[in-house]
Coordinates of C-alpha atoms in Angstrom, one line a residue:
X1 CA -156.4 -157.7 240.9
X2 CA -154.0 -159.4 243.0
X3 CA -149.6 -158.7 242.2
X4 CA -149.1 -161.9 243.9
X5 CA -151.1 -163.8 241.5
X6 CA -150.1 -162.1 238.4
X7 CA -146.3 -162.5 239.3
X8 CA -147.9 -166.0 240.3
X9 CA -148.9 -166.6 236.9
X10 CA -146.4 -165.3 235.4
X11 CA -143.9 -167.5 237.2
X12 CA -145.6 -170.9 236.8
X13 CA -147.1 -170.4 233.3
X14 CA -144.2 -168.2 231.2
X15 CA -143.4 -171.2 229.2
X16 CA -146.8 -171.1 227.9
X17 CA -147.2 -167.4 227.6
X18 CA -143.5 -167.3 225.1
X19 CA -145.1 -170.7 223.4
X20 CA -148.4 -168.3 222.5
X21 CA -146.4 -165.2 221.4
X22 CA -144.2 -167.4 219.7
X23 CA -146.8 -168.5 217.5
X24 CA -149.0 -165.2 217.2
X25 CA -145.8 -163.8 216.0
X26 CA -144.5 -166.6 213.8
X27 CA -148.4 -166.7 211.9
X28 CA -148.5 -162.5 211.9
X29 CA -144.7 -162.3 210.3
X30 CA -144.9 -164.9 207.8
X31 CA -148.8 -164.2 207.1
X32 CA -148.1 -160.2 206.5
X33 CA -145.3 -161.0 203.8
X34 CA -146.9 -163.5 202.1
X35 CA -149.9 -161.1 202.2
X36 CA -148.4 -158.1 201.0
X37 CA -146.6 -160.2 198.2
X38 CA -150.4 -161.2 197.1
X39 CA -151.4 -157.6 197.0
X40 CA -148.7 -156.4 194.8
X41 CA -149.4 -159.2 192.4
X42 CA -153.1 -158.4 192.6
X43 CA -152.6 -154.6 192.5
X44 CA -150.0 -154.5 189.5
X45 CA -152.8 -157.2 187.6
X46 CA -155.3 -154.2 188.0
X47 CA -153.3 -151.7 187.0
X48 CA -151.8 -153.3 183.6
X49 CA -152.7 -151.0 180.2
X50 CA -154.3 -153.2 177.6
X51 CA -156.2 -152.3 174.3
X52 CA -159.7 -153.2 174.9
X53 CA -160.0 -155.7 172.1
X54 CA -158.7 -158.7 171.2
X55 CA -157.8 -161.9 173.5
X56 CA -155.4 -160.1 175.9
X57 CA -158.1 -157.8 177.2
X58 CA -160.9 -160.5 177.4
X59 CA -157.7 -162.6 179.9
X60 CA -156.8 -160.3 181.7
X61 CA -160.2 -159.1 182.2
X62 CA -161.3 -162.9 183.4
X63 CA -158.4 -162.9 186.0
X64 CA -159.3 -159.4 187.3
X65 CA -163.2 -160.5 188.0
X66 CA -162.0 -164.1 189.4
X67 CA -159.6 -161.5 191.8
X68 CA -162.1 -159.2 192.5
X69 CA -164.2 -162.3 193.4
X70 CA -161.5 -163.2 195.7
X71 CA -160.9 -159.2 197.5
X72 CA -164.3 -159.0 198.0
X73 CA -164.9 -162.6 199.5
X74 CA -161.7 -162.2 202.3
X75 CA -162.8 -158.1 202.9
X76 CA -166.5 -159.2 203.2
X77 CA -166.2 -162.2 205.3
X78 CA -165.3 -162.3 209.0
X79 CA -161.5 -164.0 209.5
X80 CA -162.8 -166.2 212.2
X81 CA -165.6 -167.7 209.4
X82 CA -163.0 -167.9 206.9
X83 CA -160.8 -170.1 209.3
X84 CA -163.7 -172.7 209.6
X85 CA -164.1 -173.3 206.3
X86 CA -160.8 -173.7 205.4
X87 CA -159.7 -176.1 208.1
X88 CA -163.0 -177.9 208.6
X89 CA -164.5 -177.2 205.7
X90 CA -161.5 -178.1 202.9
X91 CA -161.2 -181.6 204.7
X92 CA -164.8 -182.9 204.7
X93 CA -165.6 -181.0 200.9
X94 CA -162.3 -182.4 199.3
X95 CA -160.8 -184.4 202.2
X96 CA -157.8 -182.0 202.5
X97 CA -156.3 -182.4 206.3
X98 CA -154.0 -179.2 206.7
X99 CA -151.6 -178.5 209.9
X100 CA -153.7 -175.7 211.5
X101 CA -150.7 -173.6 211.8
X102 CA -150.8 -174.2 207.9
X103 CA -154.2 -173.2 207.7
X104 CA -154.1 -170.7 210.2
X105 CA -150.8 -169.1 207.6
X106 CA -153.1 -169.4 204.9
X107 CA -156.0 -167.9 206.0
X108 CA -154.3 -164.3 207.5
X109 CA -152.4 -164.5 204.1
X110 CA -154.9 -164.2 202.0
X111 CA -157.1 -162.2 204.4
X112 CA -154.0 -159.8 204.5
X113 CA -153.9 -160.2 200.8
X114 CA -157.1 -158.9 200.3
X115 CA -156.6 -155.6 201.7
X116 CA -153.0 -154.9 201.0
X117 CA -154.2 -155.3 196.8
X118 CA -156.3 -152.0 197.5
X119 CA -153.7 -150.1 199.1
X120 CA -151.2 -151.2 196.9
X121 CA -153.8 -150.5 193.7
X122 CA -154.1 -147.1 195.0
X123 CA -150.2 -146.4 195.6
X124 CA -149.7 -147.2 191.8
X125 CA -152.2 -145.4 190.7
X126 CA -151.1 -142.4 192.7
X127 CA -147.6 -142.2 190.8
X128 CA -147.8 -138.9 188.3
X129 CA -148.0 -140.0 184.9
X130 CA -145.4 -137.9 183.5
X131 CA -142.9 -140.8 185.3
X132 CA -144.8 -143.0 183.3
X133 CA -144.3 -140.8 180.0
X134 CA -141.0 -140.3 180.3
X135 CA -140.1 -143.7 181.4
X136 CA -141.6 -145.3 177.9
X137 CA -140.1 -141.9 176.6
X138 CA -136.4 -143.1 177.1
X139 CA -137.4 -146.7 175.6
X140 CA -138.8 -149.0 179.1
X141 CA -141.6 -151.3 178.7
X142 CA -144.7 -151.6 180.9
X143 CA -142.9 -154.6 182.8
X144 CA -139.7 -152.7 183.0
X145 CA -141.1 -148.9 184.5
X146 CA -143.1 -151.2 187.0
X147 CA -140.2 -152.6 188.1
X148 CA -138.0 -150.1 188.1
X149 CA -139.7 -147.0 188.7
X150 CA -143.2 -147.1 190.0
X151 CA -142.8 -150.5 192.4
X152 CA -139.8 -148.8 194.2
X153 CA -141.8 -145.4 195.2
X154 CA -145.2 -148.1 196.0
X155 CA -143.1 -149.9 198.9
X156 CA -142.4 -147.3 200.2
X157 CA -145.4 -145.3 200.0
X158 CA -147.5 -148.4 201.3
X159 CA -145.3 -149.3 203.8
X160 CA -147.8 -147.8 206.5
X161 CA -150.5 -149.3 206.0
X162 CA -148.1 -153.0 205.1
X163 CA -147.2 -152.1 209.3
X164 CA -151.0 -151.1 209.9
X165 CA -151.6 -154.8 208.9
X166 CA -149.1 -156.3 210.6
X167 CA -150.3 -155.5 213.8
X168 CA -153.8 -156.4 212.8
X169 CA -152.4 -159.5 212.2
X170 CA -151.0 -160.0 215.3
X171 CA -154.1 -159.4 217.5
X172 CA -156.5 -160.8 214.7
X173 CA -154.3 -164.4 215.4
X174 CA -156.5 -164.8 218.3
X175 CA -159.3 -165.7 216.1
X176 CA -157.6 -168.6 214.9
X177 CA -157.9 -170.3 218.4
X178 CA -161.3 -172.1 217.0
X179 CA -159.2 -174.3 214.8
X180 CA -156.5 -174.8 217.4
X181 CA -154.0 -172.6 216.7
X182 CA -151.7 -173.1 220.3
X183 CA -150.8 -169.0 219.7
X184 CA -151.5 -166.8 222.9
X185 CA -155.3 -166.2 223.5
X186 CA -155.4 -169.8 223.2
X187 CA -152.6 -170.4 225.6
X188 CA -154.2 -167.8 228.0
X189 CA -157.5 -169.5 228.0
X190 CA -156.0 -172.8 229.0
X191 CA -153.7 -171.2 231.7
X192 CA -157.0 -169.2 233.2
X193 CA -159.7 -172.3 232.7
X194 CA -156.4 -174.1 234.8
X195 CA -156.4 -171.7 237.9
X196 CA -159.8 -169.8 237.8
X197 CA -158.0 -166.1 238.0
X198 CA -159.3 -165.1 234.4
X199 CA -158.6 -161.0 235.1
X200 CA -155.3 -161.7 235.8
X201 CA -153.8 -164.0 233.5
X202 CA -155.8 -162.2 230.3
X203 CA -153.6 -159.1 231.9
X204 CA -150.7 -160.8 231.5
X205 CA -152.0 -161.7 227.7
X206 CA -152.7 -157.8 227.0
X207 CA -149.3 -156.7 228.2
X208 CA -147.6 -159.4 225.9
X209 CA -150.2 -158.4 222.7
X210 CA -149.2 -154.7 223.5
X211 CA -145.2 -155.0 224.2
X212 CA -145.8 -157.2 220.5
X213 CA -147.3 -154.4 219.0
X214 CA -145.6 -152.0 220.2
X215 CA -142.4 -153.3 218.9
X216 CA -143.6 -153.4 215.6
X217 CA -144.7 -150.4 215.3
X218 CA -141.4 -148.7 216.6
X219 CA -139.1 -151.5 214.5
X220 CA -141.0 -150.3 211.4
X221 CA -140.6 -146.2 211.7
X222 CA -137.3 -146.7 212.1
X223 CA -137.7 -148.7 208.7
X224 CA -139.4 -145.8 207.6
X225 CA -136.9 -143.5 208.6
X226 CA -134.1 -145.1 207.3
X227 CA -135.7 -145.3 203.7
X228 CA -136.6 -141.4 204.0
X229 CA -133.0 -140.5 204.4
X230 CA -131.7 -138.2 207.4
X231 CA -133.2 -135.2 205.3
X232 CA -136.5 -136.0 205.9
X233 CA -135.4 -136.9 209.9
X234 CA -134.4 -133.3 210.4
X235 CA -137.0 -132.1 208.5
X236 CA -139.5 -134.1 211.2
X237 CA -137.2 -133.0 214.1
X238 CA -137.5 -129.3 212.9
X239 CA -141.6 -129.9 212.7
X240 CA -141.6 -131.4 216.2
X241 CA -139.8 -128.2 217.4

């Protein structure tokens, strides 16, 4: 590995380097929110009470299999197969011709939507039920504990996991490259089949991917942090100690 030529690289390709984050970042952000907004609906769909009998339970219980259907499809099912199919595969089925940044959204969202409605099924269902009792004690409906009580404590528990996937997200983008997706493995490859010096310039890639990373990771404990309160700070400091 040669300084000259990374710094090289670097110098005569960073336009297409911040082009690639640019985009990895833009389809991870916007994919991970739309995501985790899935999973909440899909989780609180799974975790609604209803008499089993009569019409209501017979709905619901249609639109939890056809859900079900869909977790298991996106969970079981690489991202880079899913990715055909929806840009290729939508427009010669049904002659649907999507932007692949559209496609490449739509397909992390609702990968990223699969696996957040497990983690956030399991955060409801963690809550004690004696919040639930006394919330319907003091008069709040099902719609109205969710909301305020149980959905509150969920966010925060599964915020984690919600940065977990974000950073998935953002090194799993360089599947989307097989559509066309200009995000940074794609850029990489174009700047390394340009000047032949593949070690280098996919160095330059993993140091971007990790400084991405890395910055979500950090920007999200201090989320973390700040919704814990300084209690639970000093309490960590005092661990660390």
């Amino acid at each position: 590995m040669s300084l000259e030529w990374i710094l090289s690289i670097i110098e005569n390709n960073w336009q297409m380097f911040l082009r690639g984050a640019y985009y990895t970042l833009l389809i991870s952000s916007i994919s991970t929110i739309i995501g985790a907004f899935i999973g909440f609906f899909i989780g609180i769909m799974h975790t609604i009470p209803v008499r089993k009998k009569g019409v209501k339970f017979y709905s619901l219980k249609l639109i939890n299999f056809i859900l079900t259907c869909y977790v298991e499809f996106f969970r079981g099912t690489p991202m880079i197969v899913q990715a055909m199919v929806v840009y290729y595969g939508l427009d010669i089925a049904f002659g649907i011709d999507m932007h692949f940044i559209t496609a490449g959204i739509l397909v992390v969202s609702l990968n990223t939507g699969a696996y957040m409605a497990e983690i956030v099924r399991g955060g409801i269902v963690s809550i004690d039920n004696g919040q639930y009792e006394a919330a319907s004690a003091i008069g709040m409906n099902h719609f109205q504990i969710m909301l305020h009580v149980v959905l509150p404590q969920v966010a925060r528990n599964v915020l984690p996991a919600t940065g977990n996937q974000l950073i998935m997200n953002i090194k799993d983008t360089a599947v989307l490259n097989v559509i066309g997706v200009t995000e940074l493995f794609f850029q990489t490859k174009s700047i390394s089949g340009n000047n032949f010096r593949y070690f280098e310039s996919f160095f330059v890639a993993c140091v971007l991917y990790f400084i991405m990373t890395f910055t979500a990771s950090r920007i999200l404990l201090y989320v973390e942090k700040r919704l814990d309160g300084p209690d639970a700070y000093q309490k960590e400091q005092k661990e660390a100690v």
